[in-house]
Amino acid sequence: MRNKVSIIGAGMTGSTTAHWLADKEIADIVLVDIVEGMPQGKALDLQEALPIVGKDLRLVGSNAYEATADSDIIVVTAGLARKPGMSRDDLLFANADIVRNAAQETIRYSPNAIFVILTNPLDVMAYLAQKVAGVPSNRVVGQAGVLDSARMRAFVSLELGISVENIHCYVLGGHGDEMVPLTRASNVAGIPLEEILPPDRLAAIVERTRKGGGEIVNLLKSGSAYYAPAAAVTQMVDAILKDRHMILPAAAYLNGEYGLKDIFFGVPAQLGRNGVEKIFEYTLSQDEMAALQKSAAGVAENIAKLKV
Ligand code: APR
C-alpha cells in the first residue's frame, strides 16, 4: 500500500508541496481547503499532469476531513500568509484557530499520523498542534530550519559561485528575525564559512538570511514565499516516509536540550519513520547560546499568549 500524505491548506505552499511531493512519487496526496472547489481543482490538474511526467499516484482534493483518513503524514499549511509590514507573530491568533481546528479534525481520522507544521508562527503552531492532537511530541515537527538554512546556502552559493551541494549551512532557533545562523558550523566543502568569506560579506549573508522571508514578502506584495518552504517540507516528508534517519534543522519539542523545556524550537533533529528520533546538540559559544536564548524567549512568550 502506498503512503498517504494529507496537506491541510491548498494555497500556494500547500499546492506547491503537493507538486514537489508528486514528483517524488512517494505517497498518494490529499489536499484539503475551506475554499470550495479549489483543492479539488488543483488535485485534478496535478493528477492530469502525471501522465506527462510519468508518475503513478492518486491525488484527491476535498473540503472535508474524511478524505484524510489513515494518513501517514499530515502537513498543515492552512492559515493566513504575511502581508508587507506584518511579522510572523502578527498571525498568531488567527492562525491558532485554524491550526487548532486542523489538528482536532485530522487526528480523528488519522490517529497514528505524524504532523509537519508550516503555518506561522510555526514554532508556536507546532506546540499548539501537539497539545490539541494529544500525540507524543516526537510525532510533531515544524518546518523552518531547512528553509532558513537553504536560504543561507543559496546566498553563499550566489556569492562564491560554488555549487549548492558543496555548501552546508545550519540555522537554529525560532523562525523569526532572531533566528541563529551558525556561521562556525557552516562550511563550503569542509572549509569553515568564516575562512572562505570576508567578515563583512558573511555578516551581510547572515542578515539577509534572517530577513529572508521578509525580502520575499516585500517583493511579492501579497502572500509570502512558497517554493522554498514547500521544497523544505518535501525533504522532511521524504526523510520520514523513507525512514532515512536524516538530521535536518527543524522545530522539535525540547525537554532540556539547549537548556530549554516545553517549547518547539529549531534544532538539528533526526527524522525517520517515527518522526523526531533524536535531537543533536552543538557545543555553542556564549554569544551563540545568548542569541538562542533570546530567540527562545520570543517563542515562549507567544506560546504563553495562546494559553494552550
Ligand atoms: N481550513 C483549511 N484551509 C484553510 C483554513 C481552514 N480553516 N483557513 C484558511 N485555509 C486555507 C486558505 O483558504 C488558503 O488556501 O489556507 C490556505 C493558505 O494558503 P495561502 O493563502 O496561499 O498561504 P501560503 O503562502 O500557502 O501560506 C500558508 O504557511 O508559510 C506559512 O506564513 C505562511 O502561515 C502561512 C501558511
mmCIF file of C-alpha atoms and ligand atoms in Angstrom:
data_model
loop_
_atom_site.group_PDB
_atom_site.id
_atom_site.type_symbol
_atom_site.label_atom_id
_atom_site.label_comp_id
_atom_site.label_asym_id
_atom_site.label_seq_id
_atom_site.Cartn_x
_atom_site.Cartn_y
_atom_site.Cartn_z
ATOM 1 C CA MET A 1 0.000 0.000 0.000
ATOM 2 C CA ARG A 2 1.263 3.450 -0.843
ATOM 3 C CA ASN A 3 1.935 6.061 1.801
ATOM 4 C CA LYS A 4 -0.606 8.817 2.211
ATOM 5 C CA VAL A 5 0.165 12.468 2.864
ATOM 6 C CA SER A 6 -2.624 14.950 3.538
ATOM 7 C CA ILE A 7 -1.943 18.634 3.130
ATOM 8 C CA ILE A 8 -4.265 20.957 5.019
ATOM 9 C CA GLY A 9 -4.393 24.278 3.213
ATOM 10 C CA ALA A 10 -4.188 24.039 -0.573
ATOM 11 C CA GLY A 11 -2.935 27.581 -1.105
ATOM 12 C CA MET A 12 0.447 28.490 -2.511
ATOM 13 C CA THR A 13 2.558 26.489 -0.078
ATOM 14 C CA GLY A 14 0.184 23.535 0.160
ATOM 15 C CA SER A 15 -0.272 23.066 -3.552
ATOM 16 C CA THR A 16 3.419 23.616 -4.292
ATOM 17 C CA THR A 17 4.225 20.963 -1.676
ATOM 18 C CA ALA A 18 1.835 18.615 -3.492
ATOM 19 C CA HIS A 19 3.698 19.377 -6.710
ATOM 20 C CA TRP A 20 7.157 18.628 -5.301
ATOM 21 C CA LEU A 21 5.841 15.529 -3.493
ATOM 22 C CA ALA A 22 4.082 14.181 -6.584
ATOM 23 C CA ASP A 23 7.340 14.485 -8.472
ATOM 24 C CA LYS A 24 8.974 12.252 -5.846
ATOM 25 C CA GLU A 25 6.177 9.660 -6.233
ATOM 26 C CA ILE A 26 6.435 8.693 -2.575
ATOM 27 C CA ALA A 27 2.796 8.989 -1.495
ATOM 28 C CA ASP A 28 -0.788 9.476 -2.510
ATOM 29 C CA ILE A 29 -1.757 13.039 -1.732
ATOM 30 C CA VAL A 30 -4.889 14.676 -0.329
ATOM 31 C CA LEU A 31 -5.389 18.438 -0.450
ATOM 32 C CA VAL A 32 -7.919 19.956 1.954
ATOM 33 C CA ASP A 33 -9.017 23.582 1.993
ATOM 34 C CA ILE A 34 -12.049 25.590 3.061
ATOM 35 C CA VAL A 35 -12.416 27.196 -0.356
ATOM 36 C CA GLU A 36 -14.975 25.194 -2.303
ATOM 37 C CA GLY A 37 -13.721 23.525 -5.461
ATOM 38 C CA MET A 38 -10.175 24.863 -5.165
ATOM 39 C CA PRO A 39 -8.474 21.772 -3.651
ATOM 40 C CA GLN A 40 -10.480 19.540 -5.990
ATOM 41 C CA GLY A 41 -9.409 21.606 -8.995
ATOM 42 C CA LYS A 42 -5.742 21.700 -8.026
ATOM 43 C CA ALA A 43 -5.652 17.966 -7.258
ATOM 44 C CA LEU A 44 -7.271 17.143 -10.599
ATOM 45 C CA ASP A 45 -4.970 19.476 -12.504
ATOM 46 C CA LEU A 46 -1.912 17.849 -10.915
ATOM 47 C CA GLN A 47 -3.355 14.356 -11.489
ATOM 48 C CA GLU A 48 -3.669 15.220 -15.162
ATOM 49 C CA ALA A 49 -0.002 16.273 -15.276
ATOM 50 C CA LEU A 50 1.198 12.868 -14.091
ATOM 51 C CA PRO A 51 0.957 11.002 -17.423
ATOM 52 C CA ILE A 52 3.302 13.615 -18.881
ATOM 53 C CA VAL A 53 5.910 13.284 -16.155
ATOM 54 C CA GLY A 54 5.343 9.537 -15.771
ATOM 55 C CA LYS A 55 4.363 9.306 -12.124
ATOM 56 C CA ASP A 56 1.782 6.973 -10.626
ATOM 57 C CA LEU A 57 -0.052 8.212 -7.587
ATOM 58 C CA ARG A 58 -3.509 9.339 -6.602
ATOM 59 C CA LEU A 59 -4.396 12.954 -5.822
ATOM 60 C CA VAL A 60 -7.644 13.920 -4.107
ATOM 61 C CA GLY A 61 -8.934 17.390 -3.283
ATOM 62 C CA SER A 62 -11.619 17.927 -0.667
ATOM 63 C CA ASN A 63 -13.328 20.382 1.642
ATOM 64 C CA ALA A 64 -13.950 17.614 4.176
ATOM 65 C CA TYR A 65 -11.536 15.960 6.576
ATOM 66 C CA GLU A 66 -12.891 12.458 5.919
ATOM 67 C CA ALA A 67 -10.701 12.395 2.821
ATOM 68 C CA THR A 68 -7.592 12.495 5.032
ATOM 69 C CA ALA A 69 -8.395 9.191 6.794
ATOM 70 C CA ASP A 70 -5.405 6.946 7.521
ATOM 71 C CA SER A 71 -2.772 9.455 6.512
ATOM 72 C CA ASP A 72 0.820 8.699 7.409
ATOM 73 C CA ILE A 73 1.676 12.383 7.464
ATOM 74 C CA ILE A 74 -0.448 15.488 7.904
ATOM 75 C CA VAL A 75 1.147 18.680 6.608
ATOM 76 C CA VAL A 76 -0.506 21.824 7.964
ATOM 77 C CA THR A 77 -0.147 24.934 5.811
ATOM 78 C CA ALA A 78 -3.650 26.312 6.362
ATOM 79 C CA GLY A 79 -3.687 29.868 7.543
ATOM 80 C CA LEU A 80 -3.074 33.412 6.607
ATOM 81 C CA ALA A 81 0.187 34.411 4.973
ATOM 82 C CA ARG A 82 2.091 37.574 5.868
ATOM 83 C CA LYS A 83 1.491 40.868 4.157
ATOM 84 C CA PRO A 84 4.162 43.588 3.870
ATOM 85 C CA GLY A 85 4.811 45.150 7.266
ATOM 86 C CA MET A 86 3.437 42.150 9.174
ATOM 87 C CA SER A 87 5.639 39.971 11.343
ATOM 88 C CA ARG A 88 5.029 36.239 11.600
ATOM 89 C CA ASP A 89 3.803 36.869 15.133
ATOM 90 C CA ASP A 90 1.020 39.140 13.865
ATOM 91 C CA LEU A 91 -0.562 35.989 12.500
ATOM 92 C CA LEU A 92 -0.654 34.338 15.911
ATOM 93 C CA PHE A 93 -4.296 34.354 16.965
ATOM 94 C CA ALA A 94 -5.909 33.990 13.550
ATOM 95 C CA ASN A 95 -3.714 31.088 12.612
ATOM 96 C CA ALA A 96 -4.045 29.458 16.035
ATOM 97 C CA ASP A 97 -7.785 28.998 15.465
ATOM 98 C CA ILE A 98 -7.133 27.477 12.053
ATOM 99 C CA VAL A 99 -4.384 25.117 13.246
ATOM 100 C CA ARG A 100 -6.386 24.068 16.323
ATOM 101 C CA ASN A 101 -9.255 23.062 14.088
ATOM 102 C CA ALA A 102 -6.985 21.259 11.621
ATOM 103 C CA ALA A 103 -5.290 19.274 14.401
ATOM 104 C CA GLN A 104 -8.607 18.313 16.014
ATOM 105 C CA GLU A 105 -10.141 17.175 12.747
ATOM 106 C CA THR A 106 -7.177 15.311 11.296
ATOM 107 C CA ILE A 107 -6.288 13.345 14.420
ATOM 108 C CA ARG A 108 -9.823 11.885 14.464
ATOM 109 C CA TYR A 109 -9.256 10.294 11.080
ATOM 110 C CA SER A 110 -5.531 9.548 11.311
ATOM 111 C CA PRO A 111 -4.690 8.709 14.925
ATOM 112 C CA ASN A 112 -1.203 7.484 14.024
ATOM 113 C CA ALA A 113 -0.160 10.340 11.779
ATOM 114 C CA ILE A 114 2.974 12.436 12.074
ATOM 115 C CA PHE A 115 2.366 16.184 11.796
ATOM 116 C CA VAL A 116 4.576 18.566 9.848
ATOM 117 C CA ILE A 117 3.597 22.126 10.656
ATOM 118 C CA LEU A 118 4.277 25.048 8.373
ATOM 119 C CA THR A 119 1.672 27.604 9.361
ATOM 120 C CA ASN A 120 3.314 30.610 11.001
ATOM 121 C CA PRO A 121 4.407 31.402 13.617
ATOM 122 C CA LEU A 122 5.364 27.773 13.196
ATOM 123 C CA ASP A 123 7.237 27.057 16.419
ATOM 124 C CA VAL A 124 4.133 28.127 18.325
ATOM 125 C CA MET A 125 1.751 26.371 15.917
ATOM 126 C CA ALA A 126 3.707 23.115 16.289
ATOM 127 C CA TYR A 127 3.333 23.414 20.072
ATOM 128 C CA LEU A 128 -0.388 24.043 19.713
ATOM 129 C CA ALA A 129 -0.908 21.169 17.260
ATOM 130 C CA GLN A 130 0.866 18.714 19.540
ATOM 131 C CA LYS A 131 -1.222 19.699 22.555
ATOM 132 C CA VAL A 132 -4.505 19.700 20.651
ATOM 133 C CA ALA A 133 -3.854 16.421 18.825
ATOM 134 C CA GLY A 134 -2.622 14.883 22.085
ATOM 135 C CA VAL A 135 0.095 12.886 20.343
ATOM 136 C CA PRO A 136 3.602 12.162 21.661
ATOM 137 C CA SER A 137 5.945 15.057 20.974
ATOM 138 C CA ASN A 138 8.119 13.053 18.543
ATOM 139 C CA ARG A 139 5.149 12.946 16.174
ATOM 140 C CA VAL A 140 5.065 16.692 15.597
ATOM 141 C CA VAL A 141 7.741 18.681 13.836
ATOM 142 C CA GLY A 142 7.769 22.195 12.435
ATOM 143 C CA GLN A 143 9.343 23.276 9.183
ATOM 144 C CA ALA A 144 11.616 26.280 9.333
ATOM 145 C CA GLY A 145 15.257 25.319 9.688
ATOM 146 C CA VAL A 146 15.512 23.557 6.347
ATOM 147 C CA LEU A 147 14.161 26.690 4.680
ATOM 148 C CA ASP A 148 16.304 29.140 6.638
ATOM 149 C CA SER A 149 19.415 27.030 6.046
ATOM 150 C CA ALA A 150 18.571 26.703 2.345
ATOM 151 C CA ARG A 151 18.280 30.463 2.056
ATOM 152 C CA MET A 152 21.702 30.876 3.643
ATOM 153 C CA ARG A 153 23.121 28.173 1.332
ATOM 154 C CA ALA A 154 21.630 29.908 -1.700
ATOM 155 C CA PHE A 155 23.175 33.245 -0.711
ATOM 156 C CA VAL A 156 26.608 31.669 -0.114
ATOM 157 C CA SER A 157 26.384 29.845 -3.437
ATOM 158 C CA LEU A 158 25.495 33.054 -5.279
ATOM 159 C CA GLU A 159 28.309 34.935 -3.553
ATOM 160 C CA LEU A 160 31.024 32.370 -4.247
ATOM 161 C CA GLY A 161 29.808 30.800 -7.481
ATOM 162 C CA ILE A 162 30.139 27.334 -5.921
ATOM 163 C CA SER A 163 27.582 24.524 -6.212
ATOM 164 C CA VAL A 164 24.849 24.498 -3.596
ATOM 165 C CA GLU A 165 25.772 20.858 -2.991
ATOM 166 C CA ASN A 166 29.125 21.901 -1.552
ATOM 167 C CA ILE A 167 27.556 24.381 0.811
ATOM 168 C CA HIS A 168 26.386 23.336 4.253
ATOM 169 C CA CYS A 169 24.711 25.883 6.474
ATOM 170 C CA TYR A 170 22.938 25.448 9.754
ATOM 171 C CA VAL A 171 20.392 27.839 11.188
ATOM 172 C CA LEU A 172 18.956 27.270 14.645
ATOM 173 C CA GLY A 173 16.292 28.924 16.744
ATOM 174 C CA GLY A 174 12.821 30.264 16.188
ATOM 175 C CA HIS A 175 11.672 31.087 12.683
ATOM 176 C CA GLY A 176 11.874 34.839 13.051
ATOM 177 C CA ASP A 177 14.341 37.635 12.684
ATOM 178 C CA GLU A 178 16.042 36.398 15.878
ATOM 179 C CA MET A 179 16.993 33.063 14.284
ATOM 180 C CA VAL A 180 20.597 31.996 14.827
ATOM 181 C CA PRO A 181 22.673 31.236 11.695
ATOM 182 C CA LEU A 182 25.574 29.128 12.985
ATOM 183 C CA THR A 183 28.469 30.506 10.980
ATOM 184 C CA ARG A 184 31.053 28.450 12.902
ATOM 185 C CA ALA A 185 29.406 25.154 11.970
ATOM 186 C CA SER A 186 28.614 26.178 8.391
ATOM 187 C CA ASN A 187 31.124 25.315 5.672
ATOM 188 C CA VAL A 188 31.932 25.030 1.995
ATOM 189 C CA ALA A 189 33.260 21.545 1.200
ATOM 190 C CA GLY A 190 34.523 21.368 4.778
ATOM 191 C CA ILE A 191 36.156 24.829 4.734
ATOM 192 C CA PRO A 192 34.603 26.918 7.508
ATOM 193 C CA LEU A 193 32.470 29.757 6.170
ATOM 194 C CA GLU A 194 34.415 32.167 8.344
ATOM 195 C CA GLU A 195 37.599 31.276 6.408
ATOM 196 C CA ILE A 196 36.172 31.458 2.916
ATOM 197 C CA LEU A 197 34.151 34.682 3.194
ATOM 198 C CA PRO A 198 35.353 38.125 4.325
ATOM 199 C CA PRO A 199 33.683 39.159 7.609
ATOM 200 C CA ASP A 200 31.576 41.902 6.004
ATOM 201 C CA ARG A 201 30.207 39.548 3.311
ATOM 202 C CA LEU A 202 29.478 36.859 5.880
ATOM 203 C CA ALA A 203 27.694 39.387 8.096
ATOM 204 C CA ALA A 204 25.617 40.526 5.113
ATOM 205 C CA ILE A 205 24.621 36.925 4.322
ATOM 206 C CA VAL A 206 23.645 36.285 7.939
ATOM 207 C CA GLU A 207 21.492 39.402 7.935
ATOM 208 C CA ARG A 208 19.881 38.540 4.594
ATOM 209 C CA THR A 209 19.139 35.021 5.870
ATOM 210 C CA ARG A 210 17.442 36.391 8.986
ATOM 211 C CA LYS A 211 15.284 38.669 6.886
ATOM 212 C CA GLY A 212 14.889 36.179 4.028
ATOM 213 C CA GLY A 213 11.151 35.694 4.456
ATOM 214 C CA GLY A 214 10.505 39.430 4.654
ATOM 215 C CA GLU A 215 12.527 40.035 1.487
ATOM 216 C CA ILE A 216 10.154 37.781 -0.457
ATOM 217 C CA VAL A 217 7.030 39.243 1.194
ATOM 218 C CA ASN A 218 8.133 42.738 0.166
ATOM 219 C CA LEU A 219 8.731 41.642 -3.403
ATOM 220 C CA LEU A 220 5.507 39.666 -3.798
ATOM 221 C CA LYS A 221 3.393 42.323 -2.022
ATOM 222 C CA SER A 222 0.599 39.826 -1.498
ATOM 223 C CA GLY A 223 1.470 36.496 0.050
ATOM 224 C CA SER A 224 4.729 35.025 1.254
ATOM 225 C CA ALA A 225 7.341 32.594 -0.035
ATOM 226 C CA TYR A 226 6.182 29.185 -1.157
ATOM 227 C CA TYR A 227 8.630 27.423 -3.488
ATOM 228 C CA ALA A 228 11.414 27.088 -0.935
ATOM 229 C CA PRO A 229 9.095 26.405 2.041
ATOM 230 C CA ALA A 230 7.344 23.674 0.036
ATOM 231 C CA ALA A 231 10.656 22.137 -1.048
ATOM 232 C CA ALA A 232 11.697 22.115 2.606
ATOM 233 C CA VAL A 233 8.533 20.295 3.701
ATOM 234 C CA THR A 234 9.043 17.803 0.903
ATOM 235 C CA GLN A 235 12.533 16.978 2.133
ATOM 236 C CA MET A 236 11.184 16.422 5.658
ATOM 237 C CA VAL A 237 8.316 14.224 4.432
ATOM 238 C CA ASP A 238 10.772 12.213 2.345
ATOM 239 C CA ALA A 239 13.082 11.737 5.350
ATOM 240 C CA ILE A 240 10.177 10.499 7.459
ATOM 241 C CA LEU A 241 8.493 8.210 4.924
ATOM 242 C CA LYS A 242 11.761 6.652 3.796
ATOM 243 C CA ASP A 243 12.951 6.305 7.389
ATOM 244 C CA ARG A 244 16.193 7.990 6.427
ATOM 245 C CA HIS A 245 17.317 8.943 9.964
ATOM 246 C CA MET A 246 18.261 12.232 8.430
ATOM 247 C CA ILE A 247 19.417 15.139 10.566
ATOM 248 C CA LEU A 248 17.645 18.294 9.465
ATOM 249 C CA PRO A 249 17.227 21.624 11.197
ATOM 250 C CA ALA A 250 13.591 21.596 12.314
ATOM 251 C CA ALA A 251 11.310 22.779 15.105
ATOM 252 C CA ALA A 252 11.203 19.904 17.584
ATOM 253 C CA TYR A 253 9.940 19.583 21.142
ATOM 254 C CA LEU A 254 12.682 20.253 23.667
ATOM 255 C CA ASN A 255 12.839 18.753 27.100
ATOM 256 C CA GLY A 256 16.059 20.176 28.475
ATOM 257 C CA GLU A 257 18.134 20.207 25.274
ATOM 258 C CA TYR A 258 19.953 23.529 24.851
ATOM 259 C CA GLY A 259 18.720 24.348 28.359
ATOM 260 C CA LEU A 260 15.151 24.750 27.045
ATOM 261 C CA LYS A 261 11.991 22.994 28.177
ATOM 262 C CA ASP A 262 8.415 22.667 26.963
ATOM 263 C CA ILE A 263 8.938 24.509 23.695
ATOM 264 C CA PHE A 264 9.119 23.691 19.976
ATOM 265 C CA PHE A 265 12.292 25.235 18.673
ATOM 266 C CA GLY A 266 14.634 24.975 15.702
ATOM 267 C CA VAL A 267 17.371 22.434 16.388
ATOM 268 C CA PRO A 268 19.115 19.643 14.447
ATOM 269 C CA ALA A 269 16.537 16.847 14.579
ATOM 270 C CA GLN A 270 16.949 13.332 13.240
ATOM 271 C CA LEU A 271 13.872 12.382 11.234
ATOM 272 C CA GLY A 272 12.693 8.873 10.476
ATOM 273 C CA ARG A 273 9.535 6.781 10.346
ATOM 274 C CA ASN A 274 8.721 7.637 13.970
ATOM 275 C CA GLY A 275 9.074 11.348 13.416
ATOM 276 C CA VAL A 276 11.698 13.082 15.542
ATOM 277 C CA GLU A 277 14.089 10.337 16.656
ATOM 278 C CA LYS A 278 16.820 12.352 18.273
ATOM 279 C CA ILE A 279 17.926 15.908 18.861
ATOM 280 C CA PHE A 280 21.559 16.826 18.402
ATOM 281 C CA GLU A 281 23.252 19.481 20.488
ATOM 282 C CA TYR A 282 26.011 21.720 19.187
ATOM 283 C CA THR A 283 28.586 22.982 21.620
ATOM 284 C CA LEU A 284 27.701 26.642 21.388
ATOM 285 C CA SER A 285 29.775 29.697 22.174
ATOM 286 C CA GLN A 286 28.483 32.099 24.809
ATOM 287 C CA ASP A 287 27.304 34.500 22.105
ATOM 288 C CA GLU A 288 25.502 31.749 20.202
ATOM 289 C CA MET A 289 23.861 30.493 23.375
ATOM 290 C CA ALA A 290 22.742 34.020 24.271
ATOM 291 C CA ALA A 291 21.260 34.507 20.791
ATOM 292 C CA LEU A 292 19.460 31.175 21.079
ATOM 293 C CA GLN A 293 18.014 32.102 24.468
ATOM 294 C CA LYS A 294 16.766 35.410 23.057
ATOM 295 C CA SER A 295 15.088 33.653 20.153
ATOM 296 C CA ALA A 296 13.555 31.059 22.513
ATOM 297 C CA ALA A 297 12.206 33.771 24.802
ATOM 298 C CA GLY A 298 10.221 35.192 21.872
ATOM 299 C CA VAL A 299 8.712 31.795 21.055
ATOM 300 C CA ALA A 300 7.905 31.081 24.724
ATOM 301 C CA GLU A 301 6.189 34.458 25.023
ATOM 302 C CA ASN A 302 3.872 33.637 22.120
ATOM 303 C CA ILE A 303 3.171 30.145 23.451
ATOM 304 C CA ALA A 304 2.146 31.761 26.738
ATOM 305 C CA LYS A 305 -0.202 34.159 24.918
ATOM 306 C CA LEU A 306 -2.119 31.222 23.471
ATOM 307 C CA LYS A 307 -2.814 29.728 26.915
ATOM 308 C CA VAL A 308 -2.884 26.210 25.439
HETATM 309 N N1 APR B 1 -9.064 25.007 6.882
HETATM 310 C C1 APR B 1 -8.453 24.678 5.727
HETATM 311 N N2 APR B 1 -7.809 25.582 4.962
HETATM 312 C C2 APR B 1 -7.808 26.854 5.370
HETATM 313 C C3 APR B 1 -8.431 27.258 6.572
HETATM 314 C C4 APR B 1 -9.091 26.277 7.335
HETATM 315 N N3 APR B 1 -9.704 26.566 8.477
HETATM 316 N N4 APR B 1 -8.256 28.595 6.701
HETATM 317 C C5 APR B 1 -7.534 29.009 5.646
HETATM 318 N N5 APR B 1 -7.271 27.962 4.835
HETATM 319 C C6 APR B 1 -6.550 27.945 3.570
HETATM 320 C C7 APR B 1 -6.860 29.140 2.678
HETATM 321 O O1 APR B 1 -8.101 29.014 2.042
HETATM 322 C C8 APR B 1 -5.689 29.113 1.715
HETATM 323 O O2 APR B 1 -5.977 28.403 0.532
HETATM 324 O O3 APR B 1 -5.150 28.015 3.773
HETATM 325 C C9 APR B 1 -4.580 28.384 2.513
HETATM 326 C C10 APR B 1 -3.361 29.238 2.757
HETATM 327 O O4 APR B 1 -2.794 29.467 1.521
HETATM 328 P P1 APR B 1 -2.148 30.848 1.090
HETATM 329 O O5 APR B 1 -3.049 31.956 1.480
HETATM 330 O O6 APR B 1 -1.750 30.737 -0.336
HETATM 331 O O7 APR B 1 -0.858 30.980 2.034
HETATM 332 P P2 APR B 1 0.539 30.241 1.922
HETATM 333 O O8 APR B 1 1.504 31.116 1.216
HETATM 334 O O9 APR B 1 0.363 28.859 1.430
HETATM 335 O O10 APR B 1 0.971 30.227 3.448
HETATM 336 C C11 APR B 1 0.264 29.448 4.388
HETATM 337 O O11 APR B 1 2.250 28.842 5.572
HETATM 338 O O12 APR B 1 4.397 29.627 5.297
HETATM 339 C C12 APR B 1 3.241 29.733 6.039
HETATM 340 O O13 APR B 1 3.245 32.016 6.804
HETATM 341 C C13 APR B 1 2.633 31.104 5.943
HETATM 342 O O14 APR B 1 1.095 30.757 7.711
HETATM 343 C C14 APR B 1 1.217 30.830 6.313
HETATM 344 C C15 APR B 1 0.985 29.440 5.711
#
